[in-house]
Coordinates of C-alpha atoms and ligand atoms in Angstrom, one line a residue:
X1 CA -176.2 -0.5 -70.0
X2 CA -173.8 -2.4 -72.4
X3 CA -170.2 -0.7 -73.0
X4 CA -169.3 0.1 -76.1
X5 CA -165.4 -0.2 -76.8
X6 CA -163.3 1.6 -78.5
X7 CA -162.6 2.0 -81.9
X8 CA -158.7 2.4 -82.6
X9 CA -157.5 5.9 -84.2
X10 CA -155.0 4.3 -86.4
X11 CA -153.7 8.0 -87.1
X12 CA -150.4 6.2 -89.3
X13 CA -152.5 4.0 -90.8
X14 CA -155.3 7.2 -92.6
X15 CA -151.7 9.2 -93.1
X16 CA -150.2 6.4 -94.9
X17 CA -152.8 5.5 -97.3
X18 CA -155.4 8.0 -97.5
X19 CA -152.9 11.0 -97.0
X20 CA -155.5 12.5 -94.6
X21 CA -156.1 12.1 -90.8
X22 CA -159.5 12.7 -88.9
X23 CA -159.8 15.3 -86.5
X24 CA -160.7 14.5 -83.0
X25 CA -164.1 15.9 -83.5
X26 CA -164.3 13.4 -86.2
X27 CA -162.8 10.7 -83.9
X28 CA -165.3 11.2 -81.1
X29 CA -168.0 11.2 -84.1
X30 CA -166.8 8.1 -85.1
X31 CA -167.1 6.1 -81.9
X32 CA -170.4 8.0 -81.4
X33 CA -171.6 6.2 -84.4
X34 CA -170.1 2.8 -83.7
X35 CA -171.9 2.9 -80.4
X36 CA -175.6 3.9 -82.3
X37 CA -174.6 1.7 -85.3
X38 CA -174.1 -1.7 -82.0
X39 CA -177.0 -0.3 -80.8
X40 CA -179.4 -0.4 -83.4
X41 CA -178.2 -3.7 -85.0
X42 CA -179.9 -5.1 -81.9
X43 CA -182.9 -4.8 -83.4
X44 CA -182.6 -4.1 -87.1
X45 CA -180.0 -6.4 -89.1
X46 CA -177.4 -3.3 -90.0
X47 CA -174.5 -5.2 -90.1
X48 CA -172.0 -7.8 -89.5
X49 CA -169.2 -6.3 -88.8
X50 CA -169.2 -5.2 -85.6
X51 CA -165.6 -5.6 -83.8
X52 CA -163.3 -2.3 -83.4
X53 CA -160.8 -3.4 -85.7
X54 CA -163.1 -4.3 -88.5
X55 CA -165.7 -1.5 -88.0
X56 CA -162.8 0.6 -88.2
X57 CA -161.4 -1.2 -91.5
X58 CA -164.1 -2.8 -93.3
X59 CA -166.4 0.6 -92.8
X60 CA -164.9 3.6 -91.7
X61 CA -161.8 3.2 -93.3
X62 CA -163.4 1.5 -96.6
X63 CA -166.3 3.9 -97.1
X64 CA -163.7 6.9 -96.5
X65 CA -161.0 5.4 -99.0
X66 CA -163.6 5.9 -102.1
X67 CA -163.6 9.5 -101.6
X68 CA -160.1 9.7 -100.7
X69 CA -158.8 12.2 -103.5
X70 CA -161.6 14.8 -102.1
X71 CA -159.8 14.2 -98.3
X72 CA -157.1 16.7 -99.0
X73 CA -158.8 18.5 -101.6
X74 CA -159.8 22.0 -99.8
X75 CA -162.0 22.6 -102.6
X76 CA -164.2 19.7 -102.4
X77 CA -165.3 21.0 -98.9
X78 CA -167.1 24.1 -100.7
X79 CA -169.6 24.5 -102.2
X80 CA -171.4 21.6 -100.6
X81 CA -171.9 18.4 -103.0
X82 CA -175.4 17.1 -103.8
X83 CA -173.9 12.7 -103.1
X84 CA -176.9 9.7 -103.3
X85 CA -175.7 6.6 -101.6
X86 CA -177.4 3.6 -103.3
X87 CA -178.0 1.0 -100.9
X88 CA -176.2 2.1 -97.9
X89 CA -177.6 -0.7 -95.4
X90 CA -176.2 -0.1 -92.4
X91 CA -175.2 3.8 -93.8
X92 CA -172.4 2.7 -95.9
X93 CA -170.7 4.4 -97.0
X94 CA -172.9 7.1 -97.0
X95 CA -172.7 8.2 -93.0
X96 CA -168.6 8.2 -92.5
X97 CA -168.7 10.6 -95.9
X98 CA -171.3 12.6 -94.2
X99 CA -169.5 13.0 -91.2
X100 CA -166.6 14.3 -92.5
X101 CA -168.0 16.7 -95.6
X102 CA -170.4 18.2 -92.9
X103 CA -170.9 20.7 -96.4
X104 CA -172.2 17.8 -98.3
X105 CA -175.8 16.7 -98.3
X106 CA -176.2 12.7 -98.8
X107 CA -178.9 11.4 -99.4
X108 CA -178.8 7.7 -98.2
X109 CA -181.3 5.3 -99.8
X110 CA -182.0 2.1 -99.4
X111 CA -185.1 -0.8 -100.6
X112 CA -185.1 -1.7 -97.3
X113 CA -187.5 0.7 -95.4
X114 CA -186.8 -1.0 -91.6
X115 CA -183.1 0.0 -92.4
X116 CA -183.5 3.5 -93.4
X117 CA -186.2 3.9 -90.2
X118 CA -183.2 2.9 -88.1
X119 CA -180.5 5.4 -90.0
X120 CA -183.0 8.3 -89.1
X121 CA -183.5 7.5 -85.5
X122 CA -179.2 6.9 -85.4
X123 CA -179.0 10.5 -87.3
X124 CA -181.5 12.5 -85.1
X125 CA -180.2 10.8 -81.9
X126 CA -176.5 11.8 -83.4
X127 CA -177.5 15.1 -84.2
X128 CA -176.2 14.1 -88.3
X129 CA -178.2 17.2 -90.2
X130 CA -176.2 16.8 -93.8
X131 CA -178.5 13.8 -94.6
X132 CA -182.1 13.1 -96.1
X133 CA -183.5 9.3 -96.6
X134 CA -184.9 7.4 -99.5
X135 CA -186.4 4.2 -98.1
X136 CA -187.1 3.0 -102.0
X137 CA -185.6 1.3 -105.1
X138 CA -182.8 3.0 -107.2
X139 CA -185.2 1.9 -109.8
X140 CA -188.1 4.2 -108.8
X141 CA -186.0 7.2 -107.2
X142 CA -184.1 7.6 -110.9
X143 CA -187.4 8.2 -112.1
X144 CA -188.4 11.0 -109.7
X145 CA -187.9 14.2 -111.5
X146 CA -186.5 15.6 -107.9
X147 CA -184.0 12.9 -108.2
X148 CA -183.2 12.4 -111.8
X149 CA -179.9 13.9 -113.1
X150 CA -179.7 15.7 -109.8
X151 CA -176.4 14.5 -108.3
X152 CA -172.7 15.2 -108.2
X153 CA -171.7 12.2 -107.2
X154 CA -173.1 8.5 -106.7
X155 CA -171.6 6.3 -104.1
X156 CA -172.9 2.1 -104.4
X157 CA -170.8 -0.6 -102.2
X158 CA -172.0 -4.1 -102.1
X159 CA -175.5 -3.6 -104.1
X160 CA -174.9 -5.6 -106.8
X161 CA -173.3 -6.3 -109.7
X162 CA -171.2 -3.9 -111.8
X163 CA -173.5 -3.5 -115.1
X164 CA -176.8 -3.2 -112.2
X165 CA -174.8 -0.5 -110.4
X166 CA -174.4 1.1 -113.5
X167 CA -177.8 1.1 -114.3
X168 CA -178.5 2.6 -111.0
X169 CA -176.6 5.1 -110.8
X170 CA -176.1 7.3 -114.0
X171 CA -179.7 8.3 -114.5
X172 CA -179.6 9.7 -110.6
X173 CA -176.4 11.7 -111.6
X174 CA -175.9 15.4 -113.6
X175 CA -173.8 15.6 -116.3
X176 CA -170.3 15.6 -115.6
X177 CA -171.3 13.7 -112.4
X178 CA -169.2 11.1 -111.2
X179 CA -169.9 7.8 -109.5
X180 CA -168.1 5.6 -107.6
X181 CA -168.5 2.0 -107.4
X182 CA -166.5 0.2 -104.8
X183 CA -165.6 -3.2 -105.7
X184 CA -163.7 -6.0 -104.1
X185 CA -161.3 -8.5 -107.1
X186 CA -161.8 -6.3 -110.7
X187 CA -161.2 -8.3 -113.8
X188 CA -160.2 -7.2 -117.3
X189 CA -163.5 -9.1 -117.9
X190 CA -165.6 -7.2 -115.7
X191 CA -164.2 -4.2 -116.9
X192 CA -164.9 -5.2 -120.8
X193 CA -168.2 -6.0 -119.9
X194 CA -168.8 -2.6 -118.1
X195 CA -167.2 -0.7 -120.9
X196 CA -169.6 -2.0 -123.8
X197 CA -172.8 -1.2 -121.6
X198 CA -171.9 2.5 -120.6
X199 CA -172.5 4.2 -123.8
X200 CA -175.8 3.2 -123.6
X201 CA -176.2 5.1 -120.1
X202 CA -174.4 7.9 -120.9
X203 CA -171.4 7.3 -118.9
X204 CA -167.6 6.4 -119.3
X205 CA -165.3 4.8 -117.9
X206 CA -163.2 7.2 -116.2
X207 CA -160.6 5.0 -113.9
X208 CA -160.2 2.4 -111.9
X209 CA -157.8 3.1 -108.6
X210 CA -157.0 0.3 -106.6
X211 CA -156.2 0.0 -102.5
X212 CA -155.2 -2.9 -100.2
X213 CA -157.1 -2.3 -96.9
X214 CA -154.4 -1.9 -93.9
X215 CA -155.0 -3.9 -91.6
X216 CA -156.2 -7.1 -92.9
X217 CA -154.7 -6.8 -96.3
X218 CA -157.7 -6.9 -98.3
X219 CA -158.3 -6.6 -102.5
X220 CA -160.2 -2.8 -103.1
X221 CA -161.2 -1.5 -106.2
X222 CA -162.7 1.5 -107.2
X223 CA -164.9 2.1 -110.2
X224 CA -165.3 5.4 -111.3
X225 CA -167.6 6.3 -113.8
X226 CA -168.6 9.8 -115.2
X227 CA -171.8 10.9 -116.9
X228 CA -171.0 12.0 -120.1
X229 CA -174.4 12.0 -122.1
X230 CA -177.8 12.6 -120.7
X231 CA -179.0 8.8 -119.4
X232 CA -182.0 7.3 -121.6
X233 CA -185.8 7.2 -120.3
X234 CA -186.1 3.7 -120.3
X235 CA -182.8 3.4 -117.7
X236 CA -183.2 2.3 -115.1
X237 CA -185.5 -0.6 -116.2
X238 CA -188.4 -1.9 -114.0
X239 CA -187.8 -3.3 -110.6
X240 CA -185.5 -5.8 -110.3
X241 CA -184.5 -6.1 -114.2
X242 CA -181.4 -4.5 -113.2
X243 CA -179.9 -7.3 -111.2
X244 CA -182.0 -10.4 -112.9
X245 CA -180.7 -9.1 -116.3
X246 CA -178.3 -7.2 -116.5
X247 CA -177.2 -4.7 -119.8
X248 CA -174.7 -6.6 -121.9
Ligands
SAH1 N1 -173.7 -0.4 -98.9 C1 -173.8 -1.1 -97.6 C2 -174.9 -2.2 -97.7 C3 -174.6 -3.3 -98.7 S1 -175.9 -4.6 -98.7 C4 -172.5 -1.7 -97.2 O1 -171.6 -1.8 -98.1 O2 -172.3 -2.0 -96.1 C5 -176.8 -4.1 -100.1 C6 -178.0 -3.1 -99.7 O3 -178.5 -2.6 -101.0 C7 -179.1 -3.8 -99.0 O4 -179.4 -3.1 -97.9 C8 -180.3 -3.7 -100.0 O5 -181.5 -3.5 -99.4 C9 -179.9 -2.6 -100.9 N2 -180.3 -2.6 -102.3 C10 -180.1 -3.6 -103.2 N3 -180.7 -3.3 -104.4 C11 -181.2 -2.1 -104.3 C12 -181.9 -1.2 -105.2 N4 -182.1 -1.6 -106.4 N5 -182.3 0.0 -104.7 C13 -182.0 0.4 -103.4 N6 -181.4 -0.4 -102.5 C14 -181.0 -1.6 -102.9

C-alpha cells in the first residue's frame, strides 16, 4: 500500500489571508481527501496537482479563498445554503467548501460522467453526506425545473470563459443569488465584455476581489455576480453554444 504524505497545515498562512483557520477535524478531513483524491486519479484523470504544497495551495487553499467572506461569517453556517459547483473535475472547488459548511448542500456537477462516478465512490468512502452529483451539462441541468433558479450560490473555476460561465450559471441561481467565478489575470476588457452581456441574464456585476495565492505568489480573481432579474428561457443556449459562441 502506497503512503500518502502529508499535506502542510499552514495555520499563519489561512490566518493571514483568509482570516480563518481550519479546525483539526477539518485538517484530518483534508488529508483524508488528498489521500482519496491520489487514489482515485490512479484511475480516472482528476487532476494534476498532486504534490502537498500545491494540493494544499492550488486547491484547498484556492477553492476555500472564493468563499472566504462566508469563513468568519457565523451566519453563513445557518441555515444551510443550497451551492451548485459547475464543473468541479476533480471536486473543485466544490468538496473543500463542502467540508467545511457541513450545513451546506453542494451539489457538484460535472459533463464528465467517469469524473463524477469517482467523486461518489471518494464521498461514500469519506463518509461526505452534504453533497449530491450531476454528471451532465450546465446547459441541460439549467433547464431542469428542479434545478432552475434553485440556488444560493454558484461556484465555476476553470470551466471556461467569463461570458460562458455567465451563461451557466445565472439561470441555475434564485434571485438575489450570487455566483462566484474564480478567475486567474482579469482585464478591464474582460470585465467590459462581461458587463454588456449580464443584463441580458439577469445578473450584475457585483465586485471583483482580488488575492495573490501564498505560497507561490500566484494572480486570483474573483468574479462575483448577483442575479438581479429572472434569467431568460432561451439561457443557457444548446450544448456547447456557450463556449463556441459566446454572448457579446
Ligand atoms: N473546477 C475544477 C475542474 C476544472 S476543468 C478545477 O478547477 O479544478 C473543467 C471541468 O469543467 C471539466 O471537468 C469539464 O468536464 C467541465 N465542464 C466544462 N464545460 C462544462 C459544462 N458546460 N457543463 C458541465 N461541466 C463542464
Amino acid at each position: 500500500m502506497e503512503t500518502i504524505d502529508l499535506l502542510p497545515t499552514h495555520g499563519d498562512r489561512w490566518q493571514s489571508t483568509l482570516h480563518w483557520q481550519p479546525s483539526s477535524l477539518h485538517q484530518q478531513r483534508f488529508q483524508q481527501l488528498y489521500g482519496a483524491i491520489l487514489a482515485a486519479n490512479q484511475q480516472v484523470n482528476l487532476t494534476r496537482i498532486t504534490t502537498p504544497e500545491d494540493f494544499w495551495e492550488k486547491h484547498l487553499w484556492d477553492s476555500l479563498q472564493g468563499v472566504a467572506p462566508l469563513l468568519s461569517d457565523p451566519e453563513a453556517r445557518e441555515p444551510g445554503l443550497k451551492v451548485v459547483d459547475v464543473g468541479t473535475g476533480g471536486g473543485f472547488p466544490g468538496l473543500p467548501v463542502a467540508l467545511v459548511f457541513p450545513h451546506w448542500t453542494i451539489a457538484l456537477m460535472d459533463a464528465t460522467r467517469k469524473k463524477i462516478a469517482a467523486l461518489e465512490i471518494i464521498c461514500d468512502s469519506l463518509g461526505i453526506a452534504n453533497v449530491s452529483f450531476l454528471p451532465q451539462r450546465a446547459e441541460q441541468v439549467a433547464h431542469q425545473p428542479v434545478h432552475r433558479e434553485a440556488y444560493d450560490l454558484a461556484l465555476l473555476r476553470a470551466v471556461g470563459s467569463v461570458n460562458a460561465c455567465a451563461e451557466y450559471a445565472l439561470p441555475l441561481l434564485k434571485l438575489g443569488g450570487q455566483a462566484v467565478l474564480y478567475r486567474g489575470q482579469w482585464s478591464t476588457e474582460e470585465e467590459a465584455g462581461l458587463a454588456a452581456i449580464l443584463p441580458r441574464l439577469g445578473g450584475k456585476l457585483q465586485s471583483v476581489r482580488s488575492q495573490t495565492t501564498p505560497l507561490t505568489q500566484g494572480v486570483r480573481h474573483n468574479v462575483i455576480l448577483t442575479k438581479v432579474e429572472r434569467t431568460p428561457d432561451k439561457f443557457p443556449r444548446l450544448p456547447g453554444i456557450p463556449s463556441k459562441t459566446p454572448l457579446i
